[in-house]
mmCIF file of C-alpha atoms and ligand atoms in Angstrom:
data_model
loop_
_atom_site.group_PDB
_atom_site.id
_atom_site.type_symbol
_atom_site.label_atom_id
_atom_site.label_comp_id
_atom_site.label_asym_id
_atom_site.label_seq_id
_atom_site.Cartn_x
_atom_site.Cartn_y
_atom_site.Cartn_z
ATOM 1 C CA MET H 110 64.035 57.755 133.302
ATOM 2 C CA SER H 111 67.329 57.694 135.230
ATOM 3 C CA GLU H 112 67.989 55.848 138.478
ATOM 4 C CA GLN H 113 67.291 58.993 140.494
ATOM 5 C CA GLU H 114 64.710 58.990 143.266
ATOM 6 C CA ILE H 115 61.127 59.536 142.197
ATOM 7 C CA LEU H 116 59.356 62.059 144.398
ATOM 8 C CA LEU H 117 55.913 62.289 142.743
ATOM 9 C CA SER H 118 54.351 59.418 140.900
ATOM 10 C CA VAL H 119 50.942 59.618 139.263
ATOM 11 C CA ARG H 120 49.316 56.447 138.017
ATOM 12 C CA ASN H 121 46.313 56.206 135.705
ATOM 13 C CA LEU H 122 44.704 59.240 137.279
ATOM 14 C CA ARG H 123 41.091 59.929 136.296
ATOM 15 C CA THR H 124 38.994 62.818 137.562
ATOM 16 C CA LEU H 125 35.293 63.215 136.869
ATOM 17 C CA ILE H 126 33.198 66.382 137.011
ATOM 18 C CA LYS H 127 29.468 66.481 137.469
ATOM 19 C CA THR H 128 27.599 69.155 135.520
ATOM 20 C CA ALA H 129 23.886 69.805 134.877
ATOM 21 C CA ASN H 130 24.218 67.604 131.773
ATOM 22 C CA GLY H 131 25.922 64.575 133.277
ATOM 23 C CA THR H 132 29.318 63.379 134.517
ATOM 24 C CA PHE H 133 32.391 64.021 132.372
ATOM 25 C CA SER H 134 36.022 63.141 132.392
ATOM 26 C CA ALA H 135 38.312 66.131 133.192
ATOM 27 C CA VAL H 136 41.547 64.139 133.687
ATOM 28 C CA ASP H 137 41.721 60.967 131.684
ATOM 29 C CA GLY H 138 44.316 58.305 132.562
ATOM 30 C CA VAL H 139 47.353 60.441 133.341
ATOM 31 C CA ASN H 140 50.668 58.754 134.213
ATOM 32 C CA PHE H 141 54.005 60.336 135.055
ATOM 33 C CA ASP H 142 56.967 60.233 137.433
ATOM 34 C CA LEU H 143 58.777 63.304 138.653
ATOM 35 C CA GLU H 144 62.334 62.957 139.986
ATOM 36 C CA LYS H 145 63.480 64.676 143.110
ATOM 37 C CA GLY H 146 65.024 68.083 142.334
ATOM 38 C CA LYS H 147 63.601 68.267 138.798
ATOM 39 C CA ALA H 148 61.045 70.673 137.368
ATOM 40 C CA LEU H 149 58.193 69.339 135.238
ATOM 41 C CA GLY H 150 55.976 71.670 133.203
ATOM 42 C CA ILE H 151 52.364 70.919 132.347
ATOM 43 C CA VAL H 152 51.331 72.895 129.315
ATOM 44 C CA GLY H 153 48.194 73.211 127.219
ATOM 45 C CA GLU H 154 45.578 75.725 126.157
ATOM 46 C CA SER H 155 42.870 76.917 128.567
ATOM 47 C CA GLY H 156 40.396 74.099 129.078
ATOM 48 C CA SER H 157 42.912 71.387 128.262
ATOM 49 C CA GLY H 158 42.685 69.902 131.758
ATOM 50 C CA LYS H 159 46.054 71.021 133.171
ATOM 51 C CA THR H 160 44.636 72.830 136.189
ATOM 52 C CA MET H 161 42.227 70.007 136.993
ATOM 53 C CA LEU H 162 45.271 67.715 136.913
ATOM 54 C CA SER H 163 47.216 69.835 139.401
ATOM 55 C CA MET H 164 44.151 70.290 141.626
ATOM 56 C CA SER H 165 43.612 66.516 141.607
ATOM 57 C CA ILE H 166 47.225 66.061 142.836
ATOM 58 C CA LEU H 167 46.772 68.753 145.449
ATOM 59 C CA GLY H 168 43.456 67.307 146.676
ATOM 60 C CA LEU H 169 41.803 70.680 146.014
ATOM 61 C CA LEU H 170 39.063 69.663 143.625
ATOM 62 C CA PRO H 171 35.772 71.542 143.609
ATOM 63 C CA GLN H 172 32.825 69.767 145.258
ATOM 64 C CA THR H 173 31.411 68.714 141.900
ATOM 65 C CA ALA H 174 34.604 66.831 140.998
ATOM 66 C CA ARG H 175 36.206 63.632 142.262
ATOM 67 C CA ILE H 176 39.064 61.297 141.450
ATOM 68 C CA SER H 177 37.458 58.099 140.202
ATOM 69 C CA GLU H 178 40.582 56.038 139.600
ATOM 70 C CA GLY H 179 44.327 55.985 139.953
ATOM 71 C CA GLU H 180 47.017 56.780 142.503
ATOM 72 C CA VAL H 181 49.111 59.766 143.506
ATOM 73 C CA PHE H 182 52.287 58.896 145.441
ATOM 74 C CA LEU H 183 54.430 61.525 147.157
ATOM 75 C CA ASN H 184 57.665 59.984 148.330
ATOM 76 C CA GLY H 185 55.994 56.584 148.311
ATOM 77 C CA GLU H 186 52.954 57.757 150.324
ATOM 78 C CA ASP H 187 49.614 57.241 148.577
ATOM 79 C CA LEU H 188 47.883 60.612 148.955
ATOM 80 C CA ARG H 189 44.549 59.182 147.927
ATOM 81 C CA THR H 190 44.316 57.140 151.102
ATOM 82 C CA LEU H 191 44.575 60.272 153.293
ATOM 83 C CA SER H 192 41.653 61.903 155.105
ATOM 84 C CA LYS H 193 40.893 65.559 154.241
ATOM 85 C CA LYS H 194 42.637 66.652 157.456
ATOM 86 C CA GLU H 195 45.779 64.635 156.706
ATOM 87 C CA TYR H 196 45.823 65.893 153.119
ATOM 88 C CA LYS H 197 45.647 69.488 154.370
ATOM 89 C CA LYS H 198 48.600 68.825 156.692
ATOM 90 C CA ILE H 199 50.668 67.391 153.828
ATOM 91 C CA ARG H 200 49.709 70.347 151.618
ATOM 92 C CA GLY H 201 50.982 72.816 154.173
ATOM 93 C CA LYS H 202 54.168 70.956 155.073
ATOM 94 C CA LYS H 203 55.330 68.832 152.170
ATOM 95 C CA ILE H 204 53.691 70.570 149.218
ATOM 96 C CA GLY H 205 54.116 74.309 148.674
ATOM 97 C CA THR H 206 51.616 75.989 146.383
ATOM 98 C CA ILE H 207 51.856 79.130 144.308
ATOM 99 C CA PHE H 208 48.776 80.302 142.442
ATOM 100 C CA GLN H 209 48.079 82.945 139.830
ATOM 101 C CA GLU H 210 46.504 85.458 142.194
ATOM 102 C CA PRO H 211 48.135 85.793 145.628
ATOM 103 C CA LEU H 212 45.253 87.925 146.893
ATOM 104 C CA THR H 213 43.084 84.804 146.919
ATOM 105 C CA SER H 214 45.678 82.886 148.957
ATOM 106 C CA PHE H 215 46.462 85.566 151.542
ATOM 107 C CA ASP H 216 43.852 86.554 154.092
ATOM 108 C CA PRO H 217 43.284 90.320 153.658
ATOM 109 C CA LEU H 218 42.752 90.738 157.432
ATOM 110 C CA TYR H 219 46.196 89.540 158.548
ATOM 111 C CA THR H 220 49.646 90.903 157.836
ATOM 112 C CA ILE H 221 51.902 89.135 155.345
ATOM 113 C CA GLY H 222 54.439 88.283 158.096
ATOM 114 C CA ASP H 223 51.858 86.874 160.508
ATOM 115 C CA GLN H 224 50.414 84.618 157.817
ATOM 116 C CA ILE H 225 53.791 83.148 156.850
ATOM 117 C CA ALA H 226 54.778 82.853 160.541
ATOM 118 C CA GLU H 227 51.548 80.975 161.255
ATOM 119 C CA SER H 228 52.537 78.299 158.776
ATOM 120 C CA LEU H 229 55.981 78.005 160.412
ATOM 121 C CA LYS H 230 54.495 77.777 163.902
ATOM 122 C CA HIS H 231 51.940 75.226 162.798
ATOM 123 C CA HIS H 232 54.096 72.986 160.579
ATOM 124 C CA CYS H 233 57.583 73.422 162.031
ATOM 125 C CA GLY H 234 56.794 74.063 165.710
ATOM 126 C CA LEU H 235 58.632 77.405 165.770
ATOM 127 C CA LYS H 236 57.963 79.910 168.571
ATOM 128 C CA ARG H 237 56.569 83.355 167.641
ATOM 129 C CA SER H 238 59.955 85.109 167.968
ATOM 130 C CA GLU H 239 61.781 82.365 165.987
ATOM 131 C CA ALA H 240 59.127 82.420 163.299
ATOM 132 C CA ARG H 241 59.446 86.211 162.926
ATOM 133 C CA ILE H 242 63.223 85.931 162.329
ATOM 134 C CA LYS H 243 62.707 83.123 159.799
ATOM 135 C CA VAL H 244 59.967 85.008 157.946
ATOM 136 C CA ILE H 245 62.138 88.109 157.613
ATOM 137 C CA GLU H 246 64.922 85.870 156.239
ATOM 138 C CA LEU H 247 62.500 84.308 153.748
ATOM 139 C CA LEU H 248 61.172 87.701 152.618
ATOM 140 C CA GLU H 249 64.761 88.765 152.003
ATOM 141 C CA THR H 250 65.493 85.498 150.112
ATOM 142 C CA VAL H 251 62.643 86.177 147.676
ATOM 143 C CA GLY H 252 63.950 89.686 147.021
ATOM 144 C CA ILE H 253 61.506 91.777 149.045
ATOM 145 C CA PRO H 254 63.153 95.082 150.033
ATOM 146 C CA ARG H 255 62.743 96.264 153.681
ATOM 147 C CA PRO H 256 61.510 92.841 154.839
ATOM 148 C CA GLU H 257 61.117 93.991 158.474
ATOM 149 C CA SER H 258 58.462 96.557 157.498
ATOM 150 C CA VAL H 259 56.806 94.336 154.882
ATOM 151 C CA TYR H 260 56.316 91.754 157.665
ATOM 152 C CA ASP H 261 53.738 94.111 159.213
ATOM 153 C CA GLU H 262 52.050 95.121 155.979
ATOM 154 C CA PHE H 263 48.707 93.797 154.701
ATOM 155 C CA PRO H 264 48.456 91.985 151.301
ATOM 156 C CA PHE H 265 46.648 94.943 149.617
ATOM 157 C CA GLN H 266 49.615 97.231 150.472
ATOM 158 C CA LEU H 267 51.988 95.255 148.230
ATOM 159 C CA SER H 268 52.281 95.475 144.429
ATOM 160 C CA GLY H 269 51.357 92.381 142.369
ATOM 161 C CA GLY H 270 54.987 91.361 141.926
ATOM 162 C CA MET H 271 55.781 91.828 145.589
ATOM 163 C CA ARG H 272 52.676 89.823 146.634
ATOM 164 C CA GLN H 273 53.787 87.025 144.318
ATOM 165 C CA ARG H 274 57.222 87.091 145.962
ATOM 166 C CA ALA H 275 55.522 86.934 149.387
ATOM 167 C CA MET H 276 53.505 83.950 148.201
ATOM 168 C CA ILE H 277 56.708 82.197 147.089
ATOM 169 C CA ALA H 278 58.146 82.895 150.585
ATOM 170 C CA MET H 279 54.994 81.329 152.083
ATOM 171 C CA ALA H 280 55.323 78.274 149.806
ATOM 172 C CA LEU H 281 58.989 77.860 150.818
ATOM 173 C CA ALA H 282 58.465 78.463 154.533
ATOM 174 C CA PRO H 283 58.039 74.863 155.782
ATOM 175 C CA SER H 284 60.811 73.628 153.332
ATOM 176 C CA PRO H 285 58.404 71.573 151.259
ATOM 177 C CA GLU H 286 59.486 68.594 149.176
ATOM 178 C CA ILE H 287 57.667 69.893 146.092
ATOM 179 C CA ILE H 288 56.235 73.175 144.921
ATOM 180 C CA ILE H 289 53.173 73.148 142.674
ATOM 181 C CA ALA H 290 52.889 76.461 140.816
ATOM 182 C CA ASP H 291 49.767 77.046 138.701
ATOM 183 C CA GLU H 292 50.151 79.933 136.255
ATOM 184 C CA PRO H 293 52.178 81.851 138.854
ATOM 185 C CA THR H 294 53.225 84.649 136.511
ATOM 186 C CA THR H 295 50.155 84.987 134.257
ATOM 187 C CA ALA H 296 48.712 88.012 136.076
ATOM 188 C CA LEU H 297 52.032 89.923 136.052
ATOM 189 C CA ASP H 298 53.452 92.265 133.435
ATOM 190 C CA VAL H 299 56.370 90.874 131.407
ATOM 191 C CA THR H 300 59.146 92.575 133.332
ATOM 192 C CA ILE H 301 57.892 91.344 136.699
ATOM 193 C CA GLN H 302 57.145 87.937 135.142
ATOM 194 C CA ALA H 303 60.787 87.617 134.078
ATOM 195 C CA GLN H 304 61.970 88.559 137.593
ATOM 196 C CA ILE H 305 59.661 86.018 139.263
ATOM 197 C CA LEU H 306 60.770 83.284 136.856
ATOM 198 C CA GLU H 307 64.402 84.108 137.556
ATOM 199 C CA LEU H 308 63.718 83.943 141.278
ATOM 200 C CA LEU H 309 61.952 80.551 140.984
ATOM 201 C CA LYS H 310 64.779 79.213 138.861
ATOM 202 C CA ASP H 311 67.435 80.322 141.358
ATOM 203 C CA LEU H 312 65.486 78.965 144.314
ATOM 204 C CA GLN H 313 64.986 75.657 142.589
ATOM 205 C CA LYS H 314 68.703 75.325 141.942
ATOM 206 C CA GLU H 315 69.853 76.521 145.364
ATOM 207 C CA ARG H 316 67.363 74.471 147.369
ATOM 208 C CA ASN H 317 67.117 71.536 144.984
ATOM 209 C CA VAL H 318 63.355 71.752 145.315
ATOM 210 C CA THR H 319 61.126 69.707 142.979
ATOM 211 C CA VAL H 320 58.677 71.791 140.951
ATOM 212 C CA LEU H 321 55.481 71.022 139.071
ATOM 213 C CA PHE H 322 54.794 74.103 136.964
ATOM 214 C CA VAL H 323 51.441 74.597 135.194
ATOM 215 C CA SER H 324 51.239 77.150 132.400
ATOM 216 C CA HIS H 325 49.575 77.846 129.064
ATOM 217 C CA ASP H 326 52.727 79.712 127.966
ATOM 218 C CA LEU H 327 55.475 77.718 126.307
ATOM 219 C CA GLY H 328 57.910 80.612 126.697
ATOM 220 C CA VAL H 329 57.420 80.623 130.473
ATOM 221 C CA ILE H 330 57.717 76.848 130.600
ATOM 222 C CA ALA H 331 61.005 76.957 128.665
ATOM 223 C CA GLU H 332 62.526 79.230 131.334
ATOM 224 C CA ILE H 333 62.100 76.934 134.230
ATOM 225 C CA VAL H 334 61.482 73.231 133.583
ATOM 226 C CA ASP H 335 63.566 70.167 132.668
ATOM 227 C CA GLU H 336 60.676 68.148 131.212
ATOM 228 C CA VAL H 337 57.310 69.042 129.729
ATOM 229 C CA MET H 338 54.012 67.252 129.578
ATOM 230 C CA VAL H 339 51.675 68.596 126.924
ATOM 231 C CA VAL H 340 48.022 67.942 127.816
ATOM 232 C CA TYR H 341 44.844 68.155 125.775
ATOM 233 C CA GLY H 342 41.353 66.868 126.484
ATOM 234 C CA GLY H 343 42.519 65.825 129.962
ATOM 235 C CA GLN H 344 45.092 63.439 128.451
ATOM 236 C CA VAL H 345 48.838 63.543 128.053
ATOM 237 C CA MET H 346 49.671 64.074 124.379
ATOM 238 C CA GLU H 347 53.452 64.196 124.731
ATOM 239 C CA HIS H 348 55.965 63.948 127.581
ATOM 240 C CA THR H 349 59.422 65.071 126.595
ATOM 241 C CA ASP H 350 62.471 67.010 127.805
ATOM 242 C CA VAL H 351 62.420 70.739 127.282
ATOM 243 C CA ASN H 352 65.003 70.729 124.455
ATOM 244 C CA ASN H 353 63.107 68.128 122.465
ATOM 245 C CA LEU H 354 59.920 70.071 122.970
ATOM 246 C CA PHE H 355 61.356 73.062 121.115
ATOM 247 C CA TYR H 356 63.770 71.412 118.668
ATOM 248 C CA ASN H 357 62.230 67.986 118.086
ATOM 249 C CA PRO H 358 58.494 68.101 118.897
ATOM 250 C CA ALA H 359 56.639 64.930 118.022
ATOM 251 C CA HIS H 360 52.907 65.328 118.601
ATOM 252 C CA PRO H 361 50.847 67.336 116.065
ATOM 253 C CA TYR H 362 49.326 69.325 118.976
ATOM 254 C CA THR H 363 52.782 70.243 120.350
ATOM 255 C CA LYS H 364 53.841 71.315 116.839
ATOM 256 C CA ALA H 365 50.668 73.409 116.488
ATOM 257 C CA LEU H 366 51.219 75.084 119.871
ATOM 258 C CA LEU H 367 54.770 75.965 118.831
ATOM 259 C CA LYS H 368 53.627 77.432 115.512
ATOM 260 C CA ALA H 369 51.033 79.543 117.304
ATOM 261 C CA ARG H 370 53.663 81.065 119.562
ATOM 262 C CA PRO H 371 54.987 84.580 118.956
ATOM 263 C CA THR H 372 58.755 84.701 118.388
ATOM 264 C CA LEU H 373 61.224 87.313 117.186
ATOM 265 C CA THR H 374 60.930 86.036 113.615
ATOM 266 C CA THR H 375 57.128 86.259 113.674
ATOM 267 C CA GLU H 376 57.152 89.883 114.753
ATOM 268 C CA GLY H 377 54.834 91.867 112.496
ATOM 269 C CA LYS H 378 53.471 88.674 110.882
ATOM 270 C CA ARG H 379 50.132 87.010 111.514
ATOM 271 C CA LEU H 380 50.425 84.120 114.007
ATOM 272 C CA ARG H 381 49.254 80.657 112.938
ATOM 273 C CA ALA H 382 46.415 79.997 115.333
ATOM 274 C CA ILE H 383 45.347 76.383 115.833
ATOM 275 C CA ALA H 384 42.125 75.829 113.835
ATOM 276 C CA GLY H 385 38.983 75.205 115.876
ATOM 277 C CA GLN H 386 38.439 75.418 119.608
ATOM 278 C CA VAL H 387 39.406 73.411 122.643
ATOM 279 C CA PRO H 388 36.300 71.201 123.120
ATOM 280 C CA SER H 389 34.273 71.800 126.252
ATOM 281 C CA LEU H 390 34.277 69.146 128.913
ATOM 282 C CA GLU H 391 30.842 68.030 127.764
ATOM 283 C CA ALA H 392 31.799 67.764 124.097
ATOM 284 C CA ARG H 393 35.100 65.981 124.092
ATOM 285 C CA PRO H 394 35.375 63.945 120.936
ATOM 286 C CA SER H 395 35.864 60.193 120.743
ATOM 287 C CA GLY H 396 39.185 58.690 119.702
ATOM 288 C CA CYS H 397 42.152 61.063 119.817
ATOM 289 C CA PRO H 398 40.776 64.233 121.522
ATOM 290 C CA PHE H 399 42.753 66.437 119.117
ATOM 291 C CA HIS H 400 41.409 64.843 115.902
ATOM 292 C CA PRO H 401 38.860 67.570 114.964
ATOM 293 C CA ARG H 402 41.693 70.105 114.859
ATOM 294 C CA CYS H 403 44.544 67.927 113.605
ATOM 295 C CA GLU H 404 45.805 68.411 110.033
ATOM 296 C CA GLN H 405 47.141 64.821 109.977
ATOM 297 C CA ALA H 406 44.052 63.049 111.316
ATOM 298 C CA THR H 407 42.898 59.861 109.646
ATOM 299 C CA GLU H 408 39.642 57.942 110.024
ATOM 300 C CA LYS H 409 41.190 55.800 112.728
ATOM 301 C CA CYS H 410 41.954 58.878 114.886
ATOM 302 C CA SER H 411 38.263 59.645 115.409
ATOM 303 C CA LYS H 412 37.431 56.063 116.329
ATOM 304 C CA LYS H 413 40.094 54.931 118.741
ATOM 305 C CA ALA H 414 42.378 56.813 121.156
ATOM 306 C CA PRO H 415 46.048 56.156 120.370
ATOM 307 C CA PRO H 416 48.119 54.367 123.048
ATOM 308 C CA MET H 417 51.167 56.057 124.558
ATOM 309 C CA THR H 418 54.168 55.265 122.418
ATOM 310 C CA VAL H 419 57.727 55.502 123.746
ATOM 311 C CA LEU H 420 60.098 56.719 121.060
ATOM 312 C CA GLU H 421 63.852 55.924 120.965
ATOM 313 C CA ASN H 422 64.804 59.231 122.612
ATOM 314 C CA SER H 423 62.420 58.549 125.560
ATOM 315 C CA ILE H 424 59.822 60.916 124.206
ATOM 316 C CA ARG H 425 56.361 59.603 125.109
ATOM 317 C CA VAL H 426 53.714 60.487 122.576
ATOM 318 C CA ALA H 427 50.036 59.551 122.181
ATOM 319 C CA CYS H 428 49.506 59.656 118.438
ATOM 320 C CA TRP H 429 48.750 57.039 115.799
ATOM 321 C CA LEU H 430 51.489 58.484 113.575
ATOM 322 C CA TYR H 431 54.134 56.979 115.894
ATOM 323 C CA CYS H 432 52.414 53.858 117.067
ATOM 324 C CA HIS H 433 54.554 51.417 115.043
ATOM 325 C CA GLU H 434 57.657 52.533 116.958
ATOM 326 C CA ASN H 435 56.351 51.065 120.194
ATOM 327 C CA GLU H 436 56.372 47.294 120.183
ATOM 328 C CA LYS H 437 54.889 47.251 123.688
ATOM 329 C CA SER H 438 51.715 48.980 122.472
ATOM 330 C CA GLY H 439 50.846 45.922 120.405
ATOM 331 C CA GLU H 440 49.367 48.187 117.724
ATOM 332 C CA GLN H 441 50.098 47.772 114.019
ATOM 333 C CA PRO H 442 51.840 50.569 112.130
ATOM 334 C CA ASN H 443 49.474 52.755 110.139
ATOM 335 C CA VAL H 444 52.008 55.073 108.515
HETATM 336 FE FE1 SF4 X 148 46.404 63.797 114.851
HETATM 337 FE FE2 SF4 X 148 45.581 61.287 114.734
HETATM 338 FE FE3 SF4 X 148 47.856 61.855 115.940
HETATM 339 FE FE4 SF4 X 148 45.539 62.536 117.043
HETATM 340 S S1 SF4 X 148 46.264 60.461 116.669
HETATM 341 S S2 SF4 X 148 47.320 63.796 116.866
HETATM 342 S S3 SF4 X 148 44.353 63.074 115.250
HETATM 343 S S4 SF4 X 148 47.407 62.090 113.748
#
């Protein structure tokens, strides 16, 4: 990690969920730092724990879930010590959020413009007339044509792509320090998806905004982030920069995800799906969570979870195959 300022720091984060069958770990000892102005992707299959991780950071867990351990620092402020009211204030002002379905974030009874203006009045103290001007500017920034009329339109009047642009305008409105985007393009068709990714990329560069981007799609992740954290079973399997992810992947799960991905060369061929299923929360295996599906698993993998190993090129990987490269782990080489 360079000397740059760390904006978001997550330490040993653990989140538990209560179900009818007991209490289970959804996020299991996650650690990472995100530098100011950088974009970090969290990637994994559905059920891997990536959304629970982002919701834990946002303080938006369902009632059945709670953080049991760990810290979340935003610009040095420990978010876990905040009351619900204080957290809500931080979420509106310092953390912008973009979700998969904007219809669930916008109130159908209010116009797009009034909802964004409300956030500006509340968090930035703008008067109604000032907020209107700023909202129209923001709608224009995110590429919405005829922003003055769209200001007075209701969410259902906009197409999916336009609604997602409006949601990005809403996230940007109070000039947040970080934007957390969870599958923001998944519900869109590929053309609109490419346009939204382009927009997010431009905005990130122009405004130097820090981004935490959650997606199941490696292709989408590649478009926008500097670093990637691959998660599985609520744990970080690999944390690497985006080039290494594609050209020098280390973890067997990362390699399997890449092989399962459609590319130009796989067109017309059968894709190599990862054998087995993502285990349910209630049936996560012992040891390395990936061991039942891993082609390189040994007996040790099912018994003990591998420690995080830091490789020479700063790749962090949780796999017994690499353990001998990390003297700090104190583990003996097994390969
Ligand atoms: Fe596979 Fe073992 Fe590495 Fe897990 S620790 S990814 S099971 S080799």
